[in-house]
XYZ file of N, CA and C in Angstrom:
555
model
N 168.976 -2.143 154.531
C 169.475 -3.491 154.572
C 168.921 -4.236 153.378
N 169.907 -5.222 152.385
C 169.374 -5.898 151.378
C 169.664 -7.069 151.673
N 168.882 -7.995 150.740
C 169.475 -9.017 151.099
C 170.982 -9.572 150.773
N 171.844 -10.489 151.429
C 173.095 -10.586 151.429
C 173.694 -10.893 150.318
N 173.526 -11.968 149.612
C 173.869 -12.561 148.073
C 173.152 -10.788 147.149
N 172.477 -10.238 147.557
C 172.295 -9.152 146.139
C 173.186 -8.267 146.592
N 173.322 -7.490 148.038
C 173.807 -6.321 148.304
C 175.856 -6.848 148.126
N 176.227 -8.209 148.191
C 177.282 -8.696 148.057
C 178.205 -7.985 146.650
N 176.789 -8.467 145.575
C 177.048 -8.231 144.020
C 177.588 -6.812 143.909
N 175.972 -5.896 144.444
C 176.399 -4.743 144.174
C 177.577 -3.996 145.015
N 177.931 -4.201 146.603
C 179.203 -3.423 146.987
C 180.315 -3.653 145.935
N 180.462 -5.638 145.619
C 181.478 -5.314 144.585
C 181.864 -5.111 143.422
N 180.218 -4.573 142.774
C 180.327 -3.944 141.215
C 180.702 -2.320 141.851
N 180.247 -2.063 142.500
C 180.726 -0.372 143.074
C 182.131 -0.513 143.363
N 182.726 -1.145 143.771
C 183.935 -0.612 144.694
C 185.141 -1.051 143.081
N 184.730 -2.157 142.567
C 185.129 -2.001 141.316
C 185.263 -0.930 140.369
N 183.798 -0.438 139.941
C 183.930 0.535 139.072
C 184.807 1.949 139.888
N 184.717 2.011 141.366
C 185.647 2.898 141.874
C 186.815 3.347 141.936
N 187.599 1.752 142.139
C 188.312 1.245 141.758
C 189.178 1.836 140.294
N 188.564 1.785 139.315
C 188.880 2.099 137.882
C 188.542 3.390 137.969
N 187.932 4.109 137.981
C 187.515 5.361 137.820
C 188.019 6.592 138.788
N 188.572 6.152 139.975
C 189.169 7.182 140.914
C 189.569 5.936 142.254
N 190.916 5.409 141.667
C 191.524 4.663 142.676
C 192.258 5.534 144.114
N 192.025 6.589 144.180
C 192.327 7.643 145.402
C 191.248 7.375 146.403
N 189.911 7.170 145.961
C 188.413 7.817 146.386
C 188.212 6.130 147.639
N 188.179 7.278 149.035
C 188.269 6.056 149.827
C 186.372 5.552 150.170
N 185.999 4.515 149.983
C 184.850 4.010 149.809
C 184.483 3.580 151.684
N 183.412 4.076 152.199
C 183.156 3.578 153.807
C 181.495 2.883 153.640
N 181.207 1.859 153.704
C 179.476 1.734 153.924
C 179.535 0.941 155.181
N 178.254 1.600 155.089
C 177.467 1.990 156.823
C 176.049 1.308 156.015
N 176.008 0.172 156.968
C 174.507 -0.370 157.059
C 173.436 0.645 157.387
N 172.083 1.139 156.621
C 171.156 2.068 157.136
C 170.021 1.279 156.355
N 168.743 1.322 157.179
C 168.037 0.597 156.796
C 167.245 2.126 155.805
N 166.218 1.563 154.293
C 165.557 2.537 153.523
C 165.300 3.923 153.929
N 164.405 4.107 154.637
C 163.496 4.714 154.827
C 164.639 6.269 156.169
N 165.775 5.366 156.602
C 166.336 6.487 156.845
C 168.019 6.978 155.645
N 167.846 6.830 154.676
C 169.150 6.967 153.809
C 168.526 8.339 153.332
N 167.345 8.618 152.961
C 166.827 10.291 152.566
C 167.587 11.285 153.422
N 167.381 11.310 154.466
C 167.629 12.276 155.440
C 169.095 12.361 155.201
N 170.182 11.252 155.569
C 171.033 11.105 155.643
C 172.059 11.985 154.572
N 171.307 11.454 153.216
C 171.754 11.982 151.769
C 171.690 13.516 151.793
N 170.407 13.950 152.008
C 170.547 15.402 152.135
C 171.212 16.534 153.297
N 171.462 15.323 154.513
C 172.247 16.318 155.446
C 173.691 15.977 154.908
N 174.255 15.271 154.378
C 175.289 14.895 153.671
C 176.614 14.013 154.294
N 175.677 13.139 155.651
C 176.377 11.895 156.114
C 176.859 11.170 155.254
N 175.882 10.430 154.331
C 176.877 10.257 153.183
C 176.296 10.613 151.873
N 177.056 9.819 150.663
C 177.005 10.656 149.120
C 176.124 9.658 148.494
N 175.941 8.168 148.647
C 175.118 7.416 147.847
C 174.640 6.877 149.186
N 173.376 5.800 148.420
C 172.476 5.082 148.792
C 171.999 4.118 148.264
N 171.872 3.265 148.607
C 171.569 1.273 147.815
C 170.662 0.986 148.616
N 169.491 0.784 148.208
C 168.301 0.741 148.949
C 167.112 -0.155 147.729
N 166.033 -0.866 149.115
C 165.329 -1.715 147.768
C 163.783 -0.001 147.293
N 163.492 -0.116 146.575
C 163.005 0.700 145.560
C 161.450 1.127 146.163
N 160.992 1.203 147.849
C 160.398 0.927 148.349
C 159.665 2.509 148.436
N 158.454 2.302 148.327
C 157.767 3.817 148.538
C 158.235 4.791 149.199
N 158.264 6.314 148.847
C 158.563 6.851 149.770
C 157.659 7.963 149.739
N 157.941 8.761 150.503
C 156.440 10.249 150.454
C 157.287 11.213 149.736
N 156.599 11.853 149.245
C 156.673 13.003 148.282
C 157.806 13.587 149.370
N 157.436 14.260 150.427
C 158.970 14.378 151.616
C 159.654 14.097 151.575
N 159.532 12.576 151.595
C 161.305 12.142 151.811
C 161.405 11.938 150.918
N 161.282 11.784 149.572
C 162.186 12.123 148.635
C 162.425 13.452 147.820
N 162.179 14.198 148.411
C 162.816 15.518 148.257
C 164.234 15.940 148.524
N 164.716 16.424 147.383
C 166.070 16.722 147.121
C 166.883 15.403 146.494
N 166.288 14.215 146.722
C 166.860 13.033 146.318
C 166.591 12.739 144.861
N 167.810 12.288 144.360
C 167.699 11.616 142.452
C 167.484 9.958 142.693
N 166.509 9.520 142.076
C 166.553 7.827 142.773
C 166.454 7.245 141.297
N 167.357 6.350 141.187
C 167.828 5.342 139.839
C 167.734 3.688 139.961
N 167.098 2.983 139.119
C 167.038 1.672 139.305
C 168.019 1.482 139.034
N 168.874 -0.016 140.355
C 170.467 -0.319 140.060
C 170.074 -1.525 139.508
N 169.246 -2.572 140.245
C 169.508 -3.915 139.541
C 167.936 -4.545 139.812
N 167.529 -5.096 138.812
C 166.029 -5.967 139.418
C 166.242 -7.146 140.436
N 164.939 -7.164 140.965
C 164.685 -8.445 141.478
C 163.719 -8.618 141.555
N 162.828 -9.380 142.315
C 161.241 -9.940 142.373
C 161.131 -9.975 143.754
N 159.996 -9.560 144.786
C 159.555 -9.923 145.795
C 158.616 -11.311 145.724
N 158.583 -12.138 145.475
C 157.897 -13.417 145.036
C 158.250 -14.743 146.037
N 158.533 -14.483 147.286
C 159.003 -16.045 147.823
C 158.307 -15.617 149.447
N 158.361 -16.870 149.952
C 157.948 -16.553 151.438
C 159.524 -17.444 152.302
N 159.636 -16.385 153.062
C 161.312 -17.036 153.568
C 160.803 -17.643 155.026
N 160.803 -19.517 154.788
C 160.475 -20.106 156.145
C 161.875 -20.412 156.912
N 161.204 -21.414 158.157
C 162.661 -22.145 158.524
C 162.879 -23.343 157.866
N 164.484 -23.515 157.658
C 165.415 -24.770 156.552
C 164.562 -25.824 157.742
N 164.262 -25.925 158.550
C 163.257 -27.181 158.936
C 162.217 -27.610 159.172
N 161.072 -26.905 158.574
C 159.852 -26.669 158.527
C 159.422 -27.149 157.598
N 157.651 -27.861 157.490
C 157.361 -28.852 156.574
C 157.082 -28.016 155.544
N 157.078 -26.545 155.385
C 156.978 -25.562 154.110
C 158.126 -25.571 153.281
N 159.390 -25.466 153.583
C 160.837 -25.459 153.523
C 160.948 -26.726 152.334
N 159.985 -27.826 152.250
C 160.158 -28.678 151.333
C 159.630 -28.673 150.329
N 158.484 -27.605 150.256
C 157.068 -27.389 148.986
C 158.309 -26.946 148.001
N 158.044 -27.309 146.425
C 158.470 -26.043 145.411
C 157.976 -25.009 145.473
N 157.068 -24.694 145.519
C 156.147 -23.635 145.624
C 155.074 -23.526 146.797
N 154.347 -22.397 147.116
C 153.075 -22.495 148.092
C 152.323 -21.337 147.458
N 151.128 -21.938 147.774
C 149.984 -20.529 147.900
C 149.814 -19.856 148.596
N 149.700 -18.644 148.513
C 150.237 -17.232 149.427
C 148.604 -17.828 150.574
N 147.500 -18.981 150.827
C 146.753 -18.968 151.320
C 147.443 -20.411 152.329
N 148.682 -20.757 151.746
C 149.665 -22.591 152.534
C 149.899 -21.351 153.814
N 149.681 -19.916 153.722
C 150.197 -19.420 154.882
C 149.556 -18.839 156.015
N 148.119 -18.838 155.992
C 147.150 -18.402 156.317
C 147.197 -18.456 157.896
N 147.516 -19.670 158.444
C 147.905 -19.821 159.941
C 149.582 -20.025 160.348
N 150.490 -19.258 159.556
C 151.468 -19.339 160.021
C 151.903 -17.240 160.324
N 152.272 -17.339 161.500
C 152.440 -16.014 161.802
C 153.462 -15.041 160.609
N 152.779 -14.441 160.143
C 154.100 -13.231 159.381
C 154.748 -12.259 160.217
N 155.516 -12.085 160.041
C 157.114 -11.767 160.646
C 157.746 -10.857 159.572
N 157.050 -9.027 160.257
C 156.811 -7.936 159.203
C 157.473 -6.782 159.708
N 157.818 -5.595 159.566
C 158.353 -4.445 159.866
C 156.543 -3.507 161.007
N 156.542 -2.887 161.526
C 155.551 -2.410 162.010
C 155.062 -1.324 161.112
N 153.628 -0.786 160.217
C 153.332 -0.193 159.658
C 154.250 1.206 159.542
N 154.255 2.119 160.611
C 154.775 3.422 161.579
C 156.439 3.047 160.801
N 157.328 2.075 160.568
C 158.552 1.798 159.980
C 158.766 2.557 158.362
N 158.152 2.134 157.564
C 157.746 2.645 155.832
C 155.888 2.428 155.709
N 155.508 3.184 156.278
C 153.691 3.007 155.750
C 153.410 3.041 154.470
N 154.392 3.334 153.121
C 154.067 3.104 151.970
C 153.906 1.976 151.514
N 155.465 1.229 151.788
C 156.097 0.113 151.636
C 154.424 -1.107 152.343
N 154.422 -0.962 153.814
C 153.557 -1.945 154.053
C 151.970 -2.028 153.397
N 151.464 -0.373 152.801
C 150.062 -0.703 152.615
C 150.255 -1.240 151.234
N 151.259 -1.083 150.495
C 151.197 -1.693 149.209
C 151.658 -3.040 149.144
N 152.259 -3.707 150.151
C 151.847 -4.989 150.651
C 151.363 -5.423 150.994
N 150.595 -4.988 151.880
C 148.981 -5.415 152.528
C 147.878 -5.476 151.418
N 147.619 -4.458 150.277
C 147.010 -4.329 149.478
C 147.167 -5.187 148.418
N 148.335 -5.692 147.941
C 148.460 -6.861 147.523
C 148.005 -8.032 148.004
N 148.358 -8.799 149.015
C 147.380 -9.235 150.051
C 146.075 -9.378 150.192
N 145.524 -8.267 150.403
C 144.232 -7.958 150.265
C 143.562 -8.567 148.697
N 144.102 -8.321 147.567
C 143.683 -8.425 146.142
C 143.862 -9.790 146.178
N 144.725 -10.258 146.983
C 144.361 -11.762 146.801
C 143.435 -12.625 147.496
N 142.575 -12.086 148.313
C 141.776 -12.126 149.148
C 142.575 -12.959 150.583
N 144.015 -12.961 150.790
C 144.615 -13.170 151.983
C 144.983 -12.180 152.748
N 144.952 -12.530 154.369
C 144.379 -11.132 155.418
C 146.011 -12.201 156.326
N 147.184 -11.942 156.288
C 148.320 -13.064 157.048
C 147.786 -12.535 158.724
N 148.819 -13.451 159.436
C 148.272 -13.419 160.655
C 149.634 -12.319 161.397
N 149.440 -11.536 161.532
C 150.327 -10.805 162.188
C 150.447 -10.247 163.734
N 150.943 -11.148 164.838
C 150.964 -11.158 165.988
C 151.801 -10.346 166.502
N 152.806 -9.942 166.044
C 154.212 -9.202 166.617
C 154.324 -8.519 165.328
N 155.413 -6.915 165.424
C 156.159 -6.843 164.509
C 157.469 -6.900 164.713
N 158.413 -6.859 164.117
C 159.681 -6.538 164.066
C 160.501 -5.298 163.513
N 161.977 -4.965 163.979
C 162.594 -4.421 163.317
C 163.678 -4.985 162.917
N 164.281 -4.580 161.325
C 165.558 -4.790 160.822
C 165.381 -6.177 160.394
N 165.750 -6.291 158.933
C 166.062 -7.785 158.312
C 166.424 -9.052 158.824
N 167.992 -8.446 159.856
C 168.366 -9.466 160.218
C 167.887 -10.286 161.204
N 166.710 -9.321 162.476
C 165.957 -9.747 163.001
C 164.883 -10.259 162.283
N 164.532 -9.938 161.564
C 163.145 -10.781 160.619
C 163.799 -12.564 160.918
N 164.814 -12.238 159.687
C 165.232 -13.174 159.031
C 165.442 -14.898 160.436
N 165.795 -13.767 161.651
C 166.470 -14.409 162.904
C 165.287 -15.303 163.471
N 164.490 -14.466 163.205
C 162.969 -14.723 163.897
C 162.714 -15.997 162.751
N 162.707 -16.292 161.708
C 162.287 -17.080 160.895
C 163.180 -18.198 160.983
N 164.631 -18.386 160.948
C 165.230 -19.578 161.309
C 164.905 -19.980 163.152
N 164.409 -19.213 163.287
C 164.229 -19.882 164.962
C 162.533 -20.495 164.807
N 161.850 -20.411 164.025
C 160.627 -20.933 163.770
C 159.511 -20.052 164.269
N 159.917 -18.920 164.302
C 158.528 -18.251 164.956
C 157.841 -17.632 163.507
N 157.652 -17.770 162.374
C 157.098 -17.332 161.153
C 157.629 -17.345 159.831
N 157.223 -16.450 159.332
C 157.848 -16.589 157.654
C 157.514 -15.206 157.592
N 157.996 -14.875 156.277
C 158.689 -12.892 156.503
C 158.606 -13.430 154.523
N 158.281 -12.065 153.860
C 158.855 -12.098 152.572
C 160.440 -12.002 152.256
N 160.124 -12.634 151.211
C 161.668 -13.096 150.297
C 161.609 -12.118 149.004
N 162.656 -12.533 148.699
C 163.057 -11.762 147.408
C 163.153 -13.328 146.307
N 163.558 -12.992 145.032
C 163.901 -14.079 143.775
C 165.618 -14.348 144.001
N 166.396 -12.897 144.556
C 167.592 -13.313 144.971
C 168.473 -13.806 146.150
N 167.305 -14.313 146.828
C 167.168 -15.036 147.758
C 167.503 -16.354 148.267
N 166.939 -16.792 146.652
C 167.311 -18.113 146.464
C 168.821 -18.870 146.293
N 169.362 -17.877 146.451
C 170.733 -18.003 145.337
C 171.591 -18.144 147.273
N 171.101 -16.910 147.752
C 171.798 -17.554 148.908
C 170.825 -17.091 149.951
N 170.415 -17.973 150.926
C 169.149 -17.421 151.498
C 169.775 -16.876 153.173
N 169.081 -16.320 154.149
C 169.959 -16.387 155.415
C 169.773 -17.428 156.458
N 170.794 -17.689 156.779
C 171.333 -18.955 157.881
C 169.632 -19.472 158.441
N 169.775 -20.729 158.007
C 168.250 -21.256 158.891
C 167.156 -21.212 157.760
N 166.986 -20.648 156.790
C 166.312 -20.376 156.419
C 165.682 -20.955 155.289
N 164.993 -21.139 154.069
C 164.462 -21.386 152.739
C 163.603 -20.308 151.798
N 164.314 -19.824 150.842
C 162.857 -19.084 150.468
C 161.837 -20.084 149.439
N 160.525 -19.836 149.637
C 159.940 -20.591 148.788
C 158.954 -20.194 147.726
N 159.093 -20.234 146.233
C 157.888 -19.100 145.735
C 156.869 -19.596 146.100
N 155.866 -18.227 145.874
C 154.728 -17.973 146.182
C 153.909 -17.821 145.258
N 153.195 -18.760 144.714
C 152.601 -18.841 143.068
C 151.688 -17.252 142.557
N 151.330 -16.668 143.762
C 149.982 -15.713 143.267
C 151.093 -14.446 143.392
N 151.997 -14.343 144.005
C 152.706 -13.396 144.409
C 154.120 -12.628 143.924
N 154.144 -11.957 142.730
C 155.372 -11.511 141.904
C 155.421 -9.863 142.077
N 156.159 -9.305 143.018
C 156.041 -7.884 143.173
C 157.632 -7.345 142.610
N 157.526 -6.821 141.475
C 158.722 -6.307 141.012
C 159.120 -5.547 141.915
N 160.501 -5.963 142.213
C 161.414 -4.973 143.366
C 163.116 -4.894 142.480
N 163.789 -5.101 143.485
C 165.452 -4.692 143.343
C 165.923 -3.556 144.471
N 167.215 -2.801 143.441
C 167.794 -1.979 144.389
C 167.718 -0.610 143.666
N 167.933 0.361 144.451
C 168.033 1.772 143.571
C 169.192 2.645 144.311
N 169.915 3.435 143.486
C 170.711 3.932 143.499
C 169.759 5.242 144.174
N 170.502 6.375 145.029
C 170.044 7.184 145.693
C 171.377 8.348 145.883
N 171.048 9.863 145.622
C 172.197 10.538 145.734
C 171.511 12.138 145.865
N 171.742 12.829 146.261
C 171.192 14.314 146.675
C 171.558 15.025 145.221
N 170.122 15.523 145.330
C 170.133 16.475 144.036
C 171.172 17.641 143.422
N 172.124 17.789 142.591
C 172.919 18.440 142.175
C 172.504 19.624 142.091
């Protein structure tokens, strides 16, 4: 799952260039969240994969070719559109210290989270994590209903999800995006 305004761009730079290049070739996407599109690719459910660029183990990416499609920045904290954070230009990744984060459960991508946590950590902030969640759109759901703030992306801003604000995070710039994903030839 990406976020909506980026994954928007890229279905319709793909279905475009498809489009031109083999107007026969019938195009199907199926929402799959990262961490299961490996498996998928190599049993050969399907042929590509658009996924954000998120650790994976030497395992699961086996047999897989993985290509940067487009940048972005992990750099914002996504509150609720009515929350007194929602109005800052900016916050310090420490404006969040007592507001619950609203995260995937380690056991989900353990790469993905310790190299967020570890970031975290280097900044000497420890967030408060009471619950986890699964799936974006539940994150995201959980955050317009006011129960926390969840990371954002930079293309976020452009269109954020229903309820929501992203807001940067001055200490916090984690180069991300999307990557192209396809089983080894």
């Amino acid at each position: 799952t990406v976020p909506t305004s980026l994954a928007r761009r890229v279905a319709t730079a793909l279905v475009q260039e498809c489009a031109r290049e083999q107007p026969d070739l019938e195009l199907v996407f199926e929402e799959m969240p990262t961490p299961d599109q490996p498996e998928a690719l190599r049993s050969g459910r399907v042929d590509l994969g658009i996924c954000h660029p998120s650790p994976l183990s030497t395992i699961d990416e086996r047999g897989i070719e993985r290509a940067l499609f487009t940048h972005d920045l992990m750099n914002c904290a996504l509150v609720p559109e009515n929350g007194a954070l929602a109005k800052r230009a900016s916050l310090s990744i420490h404006d969040l210290s007592d507001v619950p984060f609203i995260f995937p459960d380690r056991s989900f991508q353990p790469a993905l989270y310790d190299m967020l946590f570890g970031q975290f950590a280097r900044l000497g902030f420890e967030p408060r994590l009471e619950a986890t969640y699964e799936g974006l759109r539940t994150i995201w759901q959980s955050v317009a209903l006011g129960h926390g703030w969840a990371m954002a992306f930079a293309s976020q801003c452009e269109d954020p999800p229903r309820g929501t604000v992203p807001v940067p995070i001055d200490e916090l710039s984690i180069p991300w995006g999307l990557d192209l994903l396809a089983r080894n030839a």
